[in-house]
XYZ file of C-alpha atoms in Angstrom:
738
model
C 139.819 -15.066 -133.405
C 138.917 -13.520 -130.053
C 140.650 -10.294 -131.076
C 138.516 -10.035 -134.179
C 135.311 -10.796 -132.290
C 136.147 -8.108 -129.710
C 135.677 -5.511 -132.438
C 132.041 -6.576 -132.812
C 129.828 -4.986 -130.178
C 127.226 -7.746 -130.561
C 129.611 -10.569 -129.636
C 131.965 -8.587 -127.385
C 130.620 -10.024 -124.131
C 131.074 -13.610 -125.303
C 134.520 -12.822 -126.693
C 135.648 -11.357 -123.366
C 134.345 -14.411 -121.547
C 136.349 -16.717 -123.837
C 139.419 -14.532 -123.455
C 139.109 -14.654 -119.667
C 138.818 -18.445 -119.715
C 141.921 -18.664 -121.868
C 143.946 -16.348 -119.599
C 142.873 -18.431 -116.608
C 144.819 -21.408 -117.953
C 148.001 -19.980 -116.469
C 150.849 -17.491 -116.934
C 151.800 -19.063 -120.249
C 148.377 -18.168 -121.650
C 148.721 -14.553 -120.498
C 152.153 -14.247 -122.107
C 150.808 -15.732 -125.327
C 147.840 -13.334 -125.404
C 150.086 -10.318 -124.811
C 152.438 -11.443 -127.561
C 149.644 -11.397 -130.157
C 148.613 -7.832 -129.238
C 145.685 -8.166 -126.848
C 146.841 -5.271 -124.655
C 145.603 -2.215 -126.622
C 142.170 -3.810 -127.101
C 141.497 -4.453 -123.403
C 143.011 -1.054 -122.529
C 140.593 0.674 -124.891
C 137.634 -1.201 -123.392
C 138.267 0.483 -120.017
C 136.644 3.571 -121.509
C 133.363 1.670 -121.831
C 130.611 2.459 -119.336
C 128.756 -0.850 -119.822
C 128.273 -2.461 -116.396
C 128.011 -5.962 -117.841
C 131.637 -5.739 -119.011
C 132.999 -4.844 -115.572
C 133.405 -8.348 -114.097
C 135.063 -9.668 -117.262
C 137.428 -6.721 -117.666
C 138.419 -6.868 -113.997
C 139.153 -10.591 -114.302
C 141.199 -10.125 -117.488
C 143.239 -7.252 -116.060
C 143.906 -9.141 -112.840
C 145.322 -11.999 -114.904
C 147.467 -9.637 -116.986
C 148.904 -7.710 -114.031
C 149.593 -10.902 -112.083
C 152.024 -11.883 -114.836
C 153.238 -8.501 -116.130
C 153.092 -5.669 -113.591
C 154.901 -3.252 -115.927
C 151.532 -2.362 -117.472
C 150.880 -0.010 -114.529
C 152.336 2.992 -116.394
C 150.044 2.505 -119.401
C 147.007 2.182 -117.158
C 147.725 5.446 -115.350
C 148.579 7.278 -118.576
C 145.206 6.346 -120.095
C 143.339 7.004 -116.807
C 142.537 3.314 -116.543
C 142.953 3.496 -112.758
C 139.728 5.548 -112.556
C 137.794 2.609 -113.992
C 139.020 0.301 -111.234
C 138.466 2.910 -108.526
C 134.806 3.081 -109.548
C 134.537 -0.719 -109.514
C 136.071 -0.979 -106.034
C 133.682 1.676 -104.728
C 130.647 -0.093 -106.240
C 128.844 -1.896 -103.374
C 126.837 -3.978 -105.854
C 129.916 -5.664 -107.312
C 130.554 -9.187 -105.937
C 133.315 -9.444 -103.350
C 135.394 -11.654 -105.670
C 135.577 -8.950 -108.317
C 136.250 -6.205 -105.784
C 139.113 -8.369 -104.530
C 140.596 -8.529 -108.017
C 140.112 -4.770 -108.328
C 141.963 -4.180 -105.057
C 144.793 -6.352 -106.390
C 144.897 -4.351 -109.650
C 145.075 -1.040 -107.770
C 147.741 -2.465 -105.456
C 149.841 -3.244 -108.536
C 149.249 0.236 -109.981
C 150.571 1.976 -106.840
C 153.404 -0.480 -106.176
C 156.737 1.413 -106.221
C 155.267 3.837 -108.784
C 154.974 7.418 -107.569
C 152.789 8.567 -110.476
C 150.326 5.777 -109.760
C 150.324 6.636 -106.054
C 149.529 10.284 -106.767
C 146.797 9.421 -109.277
C 145.087 6.944 -106.938
C 145.423 9.301 -103.978
C 143.585 11.972 -105.971
C 140.984 9.326 -106.818
C 140.256 8.861 -103.102
C 141.656 5.314 -102.955
C 142.415 5.450 -99.224
C 138.835 6.298 -98.251
C 137.458 3.644 -100.617
C 139.762 0.981 -99.151
C 138.940 1.908 -95.563
C 135.255 1.273 -96.269
C 136.082 -2.304 -97.324
C 138.122 -3.283 -94.239
C 135.133 -4.836 -92.492
C 133.947 -6.849 -95.504
C 133.170 -10.498 -94.627
C 135.261 -11.752 -97.569
C 138.765 -12.433 -96.136
C 140.663 -12.184 -99.421
C 139.164 -8.735 -100.010
C 140.223 -7.586 -96.530
C 143.709 -8.878 -97.238
C 144.160 -7.056 -100.533
C 142.563 -3.837 -99.330
C 145.144 -3.767 -96.526
C 147.981 -4.501 -98.967
C 146.705 -1.739 -101.252
C 146.748 0.727 -98.359
C 150.246 -0.332 -97.389
C 151.517 0.219 -100.904
C 149.906 3.592 -101.560
C 151.593 5.272 -98.577
C 154.872 3.390 -98.907
C 157.539 6.127 -99.217
C 154.763 8.608 -100.086
C 154.228 11.102 -97.285
C 151.133 12.780 -98.767
C 149.241 9.484 -98.695
C 150.445 8.805 -95.158
C 149.035 12.103 -93.882
C 145.822 11.486 -95.790
C 145.643 8.189 -93.903
C 146.289 9.985 -90.622
C 143.386 12.366 -91.301
C 141.121 9.394 -92.018
C 142.447 7.478 -88.947
C 143.517 4.696 -91.298
C 146.052 3.247 -88.860
C 143.428 2.988 -86.117
C 140.973 1.288 -88.471
C 143.656 -1.236 -89.433
C 144.079 -2.223 -85.783
C 140.939 -4.358 -85.981
C 142.581 -6.568 -88.614
C 145.431 -7.433 -86.239
C 143.049 -9.851 -84.519
C 141.444 -11.157 -87.719
C 140.798 -14.930 -87.721
C 142.644 -15.349 -91.044
C 146.469 -15.258 -90.726
C 146.937 -13.763 -94.194
C 144.685 -10.834 -93.273
C 146.624 -10.220 -90.059
C 149.831 -10.343 -92.074
C 148.503 -7.810 -94.588
C 147.509 -5.481 -91.747
C 151.012 -5.724 -90.260
C 152.469 -4.945 -93.693
C 150.246 -1.873 -94.066
C 151.094 -0.565 -90.599
C 154.776 -1.282 -91.189
C 154.929 0.849 -94.323
C 152.844 3.462 -92.476
C 155.682 4.008 -89.972
C 158.358 3.434 -92.597
C 158.202 6.784 -94.364
C 161.445 8.733 -94.455
C 159.926 12.220 -94.482
C 160.631 14.892 -91.888
C 159.552 13.829 -88.413
C 157.314 15.907 -86.159
C 156.092 15.337 -82.619
C 152.686 14.357 -83.985
C 154.083 11.796 -86.431
C 156.431 10.421 -83.762
C 153.522 9.894 -81.385
C 151.578 8.089 -84.115
C 154.578 5.883 -84.906
C 154.933 4.940 -81.243
C 151.245 4.077 -80.934
C 151.384 1.906 -84.054
C 154.535 0.172 -82.814
C 152.978 -0.707 -79.468
C 149.909 -2.120 -81.213
C 152.136 -4.234 -83.456
C 154.100 -5.471 -80.446
C 150.991 -7.308 -79.249
C 151.501 -9.822 -82.080
C 154.777 -11.047 -80.600
C 153.251 -14.467 -79.808
C 150.978 -14.790 -82.847
C 150.557 -18.408 -83.877
C 151.446 -17.783 -87.535
C 155.153 -17.496 -88.448
C 154.095 -15.547 -91.531
C 152.634 -12.821 -89.290
C 155.686 -12.782 -87.024
C 158.023 -12.455 -90.018
C 156.080 -9.455 -91.258
C 156.116 -8.082 -87.711
C 159.930 -8.071 -87.712
C 159.953 -6.184 -91.014
C 157.392 -3.659 -89.727
C 159.404 -3.020 -86.567
C 162.587 -2.722 -88.619
C 161.002 0.293 -90.350
C 160.617 1.916 -86.943
C 164.225 1.045 -86.093
C 165.376 2.756 -89.300
C 163.396 5.898 -88.510
C 164.663 6.179 -84.936
C 168.077 4.595 -85.327
C 169.942 6.835 -82.881
C 167.424 6.094 -80.111
C 167.665 2.359 -80.696
C 171.469 2.536 -80.722
C 171.318 4.078 -77.249
C 168.942 1.365 -76.044
C 171.130 -1.347 -77.577
C 174.231 -0.094 -75.766
C 172.351 0.011 -72.471
C 171.082 -3.537 -72.939
C 174.594 -4.732 -73.768
C 175.971 -3.068 -70.633
C 173.122 -4.510 -68.572
C 173.905 -7.970 -69.906
C 177.573 -7.625 -68.959
C 176.770 -6.364 -65.455
C 174.255 -9.119 -64.721
C 176.335 -12.293 -64.340
C 174.465 -15.526 -64.805
C 175.826 -18.962 -63.942
C 177.340 -20.904 -66.765
C 175.605 -24.055 -67.936
C 176.518 -27.260 -66.222
C 179.306 -28.743 -68.248
C 178.733 -32.170 -69.775
C 181.154 -35.011 -69.416
C 184.607 -33.952 -70.391
C 184.347 -30.580 -68.683
C 183.615 -28.531 -71.781
C 180.558 -27.299 -73.574
C 179.684 -27.542 -77.212
C 178.216 -24.360 -78.718
C 174.465 -24.492 -79.203
C 174.576 -24.972 -82.938
C 177.985 -26.505 -83.544
C 178.244 -29.918 -81.984
C 180.657 -32.387 -83.543
C 177.993 -35.105 -83.477
C 175.160 -32.803 -84.517
C 174.490 -32.481 -88.245
C 174.083 -28.965 -89.558
C 170.494 -27.741 -89.495
C 170.618 -25.160 -92.228
C 167.212 -23.555 -91.969
C 165.261 -25.809 -89.667
C 166.661 -25.081 -86.261
C 166.196 -21.539 -85.131
C 169.843 -21.790 -84.219
C 171.114 -23.141 -87.515
C 171.012 -19.945 -89.468
C 171.097 -17.066 -87.042
C 174.807 -16.729 -87.027
C 176.740 -15.924 -90.154
C 179.773 -17.918 -89.055
C 180.392 -20.643 -91.626
C 182.917 -23.471 -91.542
C 186.008 -21.330 -92.090
C 185.113 -18.453 -89.772
C 185.590 -17.836 -86.078
C 184.140 -15.296 -83.675
C 186.535 -12.671 -82.368
C 188.212 -13.946 -79.199
C 188.346 -10.547 -77.555
C 184.546 -10.286 -77.835
C 183.364 -13.666 -76.627
C 186.499 -15.622 -75.637
C 184.978 -18.343 -77.738
C 186.319 -20.098 -80.811
C 183.883 -21.987 -82.983
C 185.996 -24.330 -85.062
C 183.608 -26.333 -87.207
C 186.312 -27.829 -89.362
C 187.967 -29.601 -86.418
C 184.695 -30.194 -84.562
C 186.413 -29.610 -81.197
C 184.450 -28.817 -78.046
C 184.925 -25.324 -76.672
C 184.501 -23.880 -73.210
C 181.727 -21.325 -73.094
C 180.478 -18.914 -70.464
C 177.703 -16.415 -71.073
C 179.425 -14.059 -68.668
C 182.295 -13.698 -71.113
C 180.091 -12.132 -73.749
C 180.813 -8.450 -74.198
C 181.046 -5.873 -76.910
C 184.087 -3.802 -76.111
C 184.940 -0.998 -78.457
C 188.223 -2.628 -79.372
C 186.487 -5.789 -80.432
C 183.805 -4.075 -82.436
C 186.387 -2.699 -84.799
C 186.925 -6.169 -86.197
C 183.904 -8.246 -85.279
C 180.729 -7.308 -87.076
C 182.456 -5.115 -89.593
C 181.355 -5.350 -93.222
C 184.695 -6.883 -94.174
C 184.372 -9.722 -91.692
C 180.653 -10.290 -92.223
C 180.230 -11.599 -88.670
C 177.320 -11.212 -86.268
C 178.205 -8.913 -83.390
C 175.602 -10.549 -81.125
C 175.484 -14.317 -80.860
C 172.264 -16.130 -80.084
C 173.453 -16.765 -76.520
C 174.051 -13.044 -75.950
C 170.645 -12.089 -77.319
C 168.854 -14.823 -75.384
C 170.584 -13.740 -72.195
C 169.734 -10.071 -72.906
C 166.100 -11.024 -73.477
C 165.788 -12.865 -70.176
C 167.897 -10.469 -68.113
C 165.681 -7.582 -69.250
C 162.671 -9.417 -67.833
C 164.157 -9.266 -64.330
C 165.894 -5.913 -64.569
C 164.459 -2.439 -64.320
C 167.037 -1.013 -66.740
C 167.056 2.183 -64.711
C 169.987 3.514 -66.681
C 167.818 4.203 -69.724
C 166.593 7.555 -68.425
C 168.436 9.468 -71.126
C 166.383 8.089 -73.995
C 163.392 10.044 -75.235
C 160.189 7.944 -75.193
C 162.267 5.421 -73.304
C 159.470 2.925 -72.705
C 158.557 2.606 -76.393
C 162.084 2.004 -77.664
C 162.869 -0.326 -74.770
C 159.719 -2.367 -75.310
C 160.287 -2.654 -79.060
C 163.885 -3.742 -78.444
C 162.616 -6.421 -76.062
C 160.136 -7.559 -78.704
C 162.970 -7.933 -81.220
C 165.034 -9.853 -78.655
C 162.090 -12.187 -78.145
C 161.634 -12.665 -81.897
C 165.350 -13.430 -82.292
C 164.754 -16.522 -80.155
C 161.653 -17.537 -82.133
C 161.304 -21.293 -82.731
C 160.657 -20.684 -86.436
C 164.041 -20.106 -88.137
C 162.976 -17.493 -90.695
C 161.583 -15.256 -87.956
C 164.699 -15.496 -85.811
C 166.935 -14.880 -88.835
C 165.193 -11.601 -89.662
C 165.179 -10.387 -86.062
C 168.865 -11.245 -85.658
C 169.702 -9.143 -88.704
C 167.887 -6.123 -87.282
C 169.471 -6.499 -83.843
C 172.973 -7.002 -85.176
C 172.682 -4.089 -87.572
C 171.882 -1.746 -84.683
C 174.438 -3.398 -82.385
C 177.131 -2.907 -85.010
C 176.322 0.760 -85.515
C 175.951 1.353 -81.773
C 179.341 -0.139 -80.919
C 181.066 1.634 -83.801
C 179.583 4.977 -82.738
C 180.565 4.299 -79.119
C 184.260 3.848 -79.989
C 186.622 6.718 -79.176
C 186.983 8.623 -82.440
C 190.201 10.110 -83.745
C 190.283 13.810 -84.615
C 189.007 14.046 -88.160
C 189.219 16.789 -90.708
C 186.218 18.869 -91.702
C 185.292 16.777 -94.729
C 185.379 13.565 -92.692
C 183.189 15.095 -90.018
C 180.661 16.065 -92.649
C 180.459 12.518 -93.971
C 180.343 10.773 -90.614
C 177.775 12.932 -88.854
C 175.200 10.785 -87.063
C 171.767 10.672 -88.602
C 169.021 12.636 -86.933
C 165.341 11.701 -87.077
C 164.795 14.361 -89.748
C 167.324 13.047 -92.254
C 167.071 9.381 -91.358
C 165.832 8.198 -94.702
C 168.688 9.810 -96.597
C 171.248 8.426 -94.166
C 169.963 4.875 -94.314
C 169.722 4.956 -98.077
C 173.354 5.985 -98.349
C 174.399 3.283 -95.940
C 172.214 0.479 -97.152
C 172.567 0.932 -100.881
C 169.794 0.337 -103.369
C 166.200 -0.347 -102.366
C 165.433 -3.949 -101.424
C 164.465 -6.442 -104.063
C 162.421 -9.445 -103.088
C 163.934 -12.837 -103.685
C 161.558 -15.741 -104.167
C 163.980 -18.242 -105.551
C 162.693 -21.706 -104.895
C 166.199 -22.916 -104.187
C 166.060 -21.326 -100.760
C 162.419 -21.851 -99.899
C 162.641 -24.920 -97.710
C 162.916 -25.819 -94.071
C 164.347 -29.274 -94.533
C 166.372 -31.209 -92.028
C 169.452 -33.102 -93.164
C 169.142 -36.558 -91.695
C 172.116 -38.015 -89.789
C 173.799 -41.158 -90.915
C 174.268 -40.165 -94.542
C 171.937 -42.910 -95.735
C 170.027 -40.613 -98.075
C 170.859 -37.834 -100.446
C 169.905 -34.417 -99.136
C 167.420 -33.313 -101.736
C 165.064 -30.379 -101.486
C 161.512 -30.965 -102.636
C 160.019 -28.566 -105.123
C 157.991 -25.750 -103.666
C 156.607 -24.397 -106.897
C 153.088 -24.767 -105.570
C 153.686 -22.735 -102.423
C 151.145 -20.019 -101.918
C 148.776 -21.007 -104.710
C 145.697 -21.753 -102.637
C 143.940 -19.171 -100.556
C 140.627 -18.217 -99.101
C 137.532 -18.886 -101.244
C 137.573 -16.871 -104.444
C 135.128 -18.696 -106.672
C 131.784 -19.800 -105.296
C 131.616 -22.488 -107.932
C 134.904 -24.075 -106.910
C 135.672 -22.979 -103.331
C 139.239 -23.266 -102.143
C 140.105 -23.693 -98.495
C 143.011 -21.857 -96.937
C 146.019 -24.019 -96.173
C 146.337 -24.755 -92.482
C 149.820 -23.890 -91.215
C 150.631 -22.088 -94.474
C 154.160 -20.826 -93.949
C 153.829 -17.933 -96.338
C 156.735 -16.615 -98.329
C 160.281 -17.328 -97.236
C 163.170 -14.968 -97.638
C 166.549 -16.055 -98.940
C 168.437 -17.768 -96.159
C 172.054 -17.671 -97.247
C 174.612 -17.958 -94.482
C 176.887 -15.383 -96.082
C 175.961 -11.713 -96.123
C 176.324 -9.459 -99.119
C 179.336 -7.307 -99.862
C 178.272 -4.335 -97.771
C 177.929 -6.443 -94.633
C 175.800 -5.444 -91.665
C 174.996 -1.989 -92.978
C 172.575 -3.493 -95.484
C 170.709 -5.735 -93.022
C 167.765 -3.428 -92.441
C 167.457 -2.151 -96.016
C 167.828 -5.166 -98.280
C 167.957 -8.250 -96.082
C 164.890 -7.641 -93.911
C 161.972 -8.468 -96.180
C 159.476 -11.280 -96.644
C 158.027 -10.982 -100.153
C 154.550 -11.483 -98.682
C 152.782 -9.299 -101.256
C 154.417 -10.939 -104.265
C 153.685 -14.347 -102.769
C 150.036 -13.368 -102.294
C 149.825 -12.115 -105.894
C 150.651 -15.598 -107.207
C 147.079 -16.566 -106.425
C 145.789 -14.464 -109.320
C 148.295 -15.952 -111.765
C 146.983 -19.477 -111.149
C 143.759 -20.964 -112.552
C 140.769 -20.109 -110.356
C 138.068 -21.748 -112.474
C 139.786 -25.130 -112.511
C 138.501 -27.896 -110.248
C 140.935 -28.328 -107.328
C 143.071 -31.436 -107.667
C 141.812 -32.923 -104.404
C 138.257 -32.840 -105.834
C 139.240 -34.401 -109.161
C 138.184 -38.049 -109.054
C 141.020 -39.094 -111.371
C 143.839 -37.197 -109.654
C 146.680 -38.934 -107.841
C 145.951 -37.016 -104.637
C 142.340 -38.204 -104.623
C 143.343 -41.846 -105.218
C 145.918 -41.746 -102.389
C 143.327 -40.279 -100.041
C 140.825 -43.014 -100.920
C 143.496 -45.650 -100.234
C 144.180 -44.183 -96.796
C 140.452 -44.122 -96.065
C 140.146 -47.849 -96.849
C 143.287 -48.625 -94.834
C 141.919 -46.791 -91.803
C 138.636 -48.695 -92.021
C 140.568 -51.971 -92.179
C 142.661 -51.069 -89.122
C 139.575 -50.082 -87.128
C 137.834 -53.356 -87.998
C 140.899 -55.370 -87.020
C 141.193 -53.505 -83.719
C 137.522 -54.128 -82.988
C 138.002 -57.896 -83.439
C 140.957 -57.884 -81.032
C 138.909 -56.015 -78.441
C 136.017 -58.483 -78.750
C 138.339 -61.471 -78.245
C 139.482 -59.957 -74.984
C 142.898 -61.636 -75.074
C 145.416 -59.646 -73.074
C 148.523 -61.866 -72.948
C 151.758 -59.905 -72.753
C 154.124 -62.870 -73.136
C 155.249 -62.218 -76.708
C 157.901 -59.581 -77.323
C 157.000 -57.617 -80.446
C 159.709 -54.966 -80.625
C 163.146 -54.524 -79.056
C 165.750 -52.076 -80.304
C 168.279 -49.523 -79.110
C 167.328 -45.899 -79.673
C 170.070 -43.389 -80.631
C 169.212 -41.296 -77.537
C 167.658 -41.879 -74.138
C 163.878 -42.057 -74.795
C 161.775 -39.409 -73.090
C 158.513 -39.451 -75.073
C 156.967 -42.304 -77.100
C 154.024 -41.935 -79.478
C 152.326 -44.613 -81.604
C 150.814 -43.670 -84.954
C 147.071 -44.466 -84.890
C 146.961 -46.283 -88.254
C 150.483 -47.327 -89.306
C 153.032 -49.541 -87.512
C 155.180 -46.491 -86.801
C 156.378 -45.402 -83.395
C 157.995 -42.019 -82.712
C 160.595 -41.988 -79.943
C 161.921 -38.630 -78.760
C 165.019 -38.044 -76.701
C 166.238 -34.662 -75.466
C 166.357 -32.915 -78.859
C 165.858 -35.566 -81.572
C 163.145 -37.884 -82.847
C 163.584 -41.428 -84.125
C 160.920 -43.344 -86.062
C 160.692 -47.140 -85.924
C 158.594 -49.724 -87.736
C 157.640 -51.818 -84.716
C 156.429 -54.716 -86.875
C 159.671 -55.112 -88.865
C 162.001 -53.708 -86.211
C 163.508 -51.238 -88.701
C 164.582 -47.646 -88.090
C 162.705 -45.433 -90.549
C 164.028 -41.973 -89.799
C 165.981 -39.850 -87.335
C 166.231 -36.074 -87.243
C 166.835 -33.204 -84.836
C 163.967 -31.117 -83.519
C 166.000 -27.911 -83.439
C 165.287 -26.899 -79.849
C 168.020 -25.171 -77.783
C 170.575 -27.136 -75.807
C 169.086 -26.233 -72.435
C 165.596 -27.524 -73.353
C 164.115 -30.959 -73.946
C 161.194 -32.502 -75.813
C 158.407 -33.249 -73.343
C 155.388 -34.042 -75.549
C 154.454 -35.258 -79.037
C 151.177 -35.558 -80.929
C 150.176 -36.852 -84.368
C 147.968 -34.372 -86.230
C 145.631 -35.586 -89.004
C 146.599 -39.173 -88.273
C 143.874 -40.444 -90.597
C 145.305 -38.641 -93.641
C 148.654 -36.962 -94.365
C 150.041 -36.998 -90.848
C 151.947 -34.189 -89.193
C 154.035 -34.544 -86.050
C 153.789 -31.912 -83.331
C 156.597 -31.627 -80.777
C 156.572 -29.521 -77.616
C 159.606 -28.533 -75.560
C 159.854 -27.321 -71.979
C 160.621 -23.755 -73.057
C 157.037 -23.500 -74.360
C 157.889 -23.856 -78.062
C 155.792 -25.951 -80.453
C 157.080 -27.268 -83.787
C 155.117 -29.126 -86.463
C 156.858 -31.430 -88.962
C 155.895 -33.195 -92.168
C 157.602 -35.762 -94.444
C 158.896 -37.710 -91.454
C 159.535 -41.440 -91.887
C 159.442 -40.807 -95.647
C 161.971 -42.644 -97.793
C 161.767 -40.087 -100.607
C 161.667 -36.739 -98.751
C 163.465 -35.063 -95.888
C 161.566 -33.866 -92.818
C 160.357 -30.298 -93.184
C 159.177 -27.867 -90.539
C 155.634 -26.765 -91.337
C 155.205 -24.190 -88.600
C 156.434 -23.291 -85.142
C 155.246 -20.931 -82.451
C 155.452 -20.222 -78.738
C 152.632 -22.232 -77.213
C 153.396 -20.908 -73.742
C 155.333 -17.653 -73.683
C 158.463 -17.489 -71.501
C 157.638 -20.734 -69.765
C 159.810 -20.921 -66.667
C 159.195 -23.139 -63.607
C 156.774 -21.240 -61.375
C 157.371 -23.295 -58.214
C 161.016 -22.320 -57.944
C 162.568 -19.122 -56.614
C 163.768 -16.165 -58.637
C 167.400 -17.246 -58.436
C 166.495 -20.613 -59.941
C 164.461 -18.979 -62.698
C 167.187 -16.511 -63.553
C 169.654 -19.384 -63.970
C 168.404 -19.833 -67.486
C 171.462 -21.530 -68.869
C 171.301 -24.522 -66.557
C 170.391 -27.644 -68.457
C 166.691 -27.952 -67.700
C 166.636 -31.483 -69.038
C 168.242 -32.455 -65.712
C 165.887 -30.383 -63.554
C 162.855 -32.619 -63.911
C 159.328 -31.239 -63.985
C 156.505 -31.853 -66.409
C 157.861 -29.461 -69.005
C 155.178 -28.701 -71.554
C 152.103 -30.918 -71.951
C 149.778 -30.806 -74.958
C 146.514 -32.421 -75.978
C 145.218 -32.453 -79.553
C 141.529 -32.562 -80.472
C 141.282 -33.755 -84.062
C 137.588 -32.975 -84.585
C 137.852 -29.283 -83.721
C 141.504 -28.607 -84.526
C 142.088 -27.247 -81.023
C 145.379 -27.697 -79.190
C 145.481 -27.489 -75.388
C 148.836 -26.542 -73.855
C 150.020 -26.373 -70.268
C 152.885 -27.582 -68.087
C 155.032 -25.943 -65.435
C 152.706 -22.946 -65.443
C 149.446 -22.016 -63.755
C 147.395 -21.698 -66.944
C 145.966 -23.846 -69.735
C 146.196 -22.180 -73.127
C 143.984 -23.251 -76.046
C 145.069 -22.699 -79.659
C 142.909 -22.795 -82.777
C 145.272 -24.306 -85.340
C 143.036 -23.377 -88.268
C 143.140 -19.693 -87.358
C 146.669 -20.000 -85.933
C 145.763 -17.940 -82.899
C 145.058 -18.546 -79.240
C 141.430 -18.923 -78.244
C 141.760 -18.702 -74.479
């Protein structure tokens, strides 16, 4: 019926409105409309100059392209992109519709060279740069994504951006209060340095400046931003691979020549590897140490490289000394090769490299051009490889190990080869880097957003529950306000998209790490917003929804608890004769925290948390926090105690982790976010020798560790400890305030 009414100019406006409302019902409605032949009608209407049709046509096309992006070719062929360029440049259009237009243009230029050329000729870069300071955060986000896509693997657009100082104008978004906007800016700057065209001194200088600006986000509070930061820096690593290989070899040599004391051995005289204890359940993607090595149950690290055997099947303890870690040329021929699919650098090696470089001048790096830039970026990647959020550390480990593999292979003594072999094995220069990496890495990366791998759940010890993964089909649906009628608030601690986290690598091994494995899917995840209903009342505002009813129940419960507490205070009875709770905790308690409204008490030991019902005396839950062996939990806080509670844990290495679904009989605990609350927190009252002894078990050294204080009304988190500063974090913006 709507199709027939569209043919009538009198009722066309009403027909488009009805069509837009239908498409807003969801992807199924878009697919149904396309199947009955709506496409040629709405394509033809793009030739109309009527301003009143613009908002409706933009809305309809945003819905279509959110479900079926293959329409980009038809739009460019019929010059439909010019219509949307004029809408985006129209200052009188509402920000919501300009946001949808930016999304449409971002789809048109996505991996489509013809669309990139057409939009470049239509002055898209200049139009987008004018919108970067718009107060609407979703518009800023999609304008940045659009810029990142138009110059992705398209050198003409990159140089157009250079002439317009696009990269410098994007710098302001790196400190944007909205994490998604910061992430989009990192994406745009990452593709800006990721072009594989011929390098010049001017372009190299620009790349270095962009890289050093990106490096400032190393301690950003949002894991989504830090994941995109790893991907952006990996583009730089690809472009200047030979320089980074030189830096990697120097860092490896520095690590070998800087002996550090081994950790104090526990009882029994042997040490258990950080992530492979016989009594420690596997943390697949929760601990930042559970996934960063590709050694599964049947594999073992090469003895000649680390003198360490990780036998998970037998669960035996193994002696370990960081000083034994090396990357000799003989070992690199087997370890880290594509056939073995092993990581050449373990977490211990990388963590030691990261800390040794902080105390070492690395004077031997004089042979590297632009030494300071490559060295600093390598240090940033080392830092990110030890990130408390597992997805970030996984990505950084892949980049580091890819370069370490190539560096050690290239450093091996080579046999005399014939002419044809020499031609094939010639090292890549900065001018032919893109061709070399493409040959090595295979086909271009394809984003994986399979929900089967999009969790950060913790398997709970004891085997009392089945290890089930909750559905994450609703991840990434809500965003910044898009409709004034039904405003939507951005999710606090939104994790963003999550890459596939399989322990096993693909068939081509380490050589594909940088090309296919290092990606986040941030743009596709962001595009899901436009595929979901935006005119529907949010479920939390629906009086009949289950979420609303549960929230009302918690509100009444909290009022009842407050009233009961007030009566106890007025009675003034303070007898402590009756024992209420007595039980044995699985570990030695170090921190205890009562929930403000439920009879639940959280008891933390060195690296695990146990939940008890202190009224019934029952153990509710027990899971591992995922912090390294040489650290301990020193503080806990309940966030949003009056509603759906989160648990924040702080460890004495400065890391903060936030958990949900704890003490839940139906779900497994899941890490919501994690970040470095205090960067490189080392005891400041001790000498250099004590600080350099990083592998000593700090749980036995005493000290305050890390202390935190949560302010529920403002959402501010104060952090301090064995440092001389107090750092304040805004958890809504996921960035430090002071």
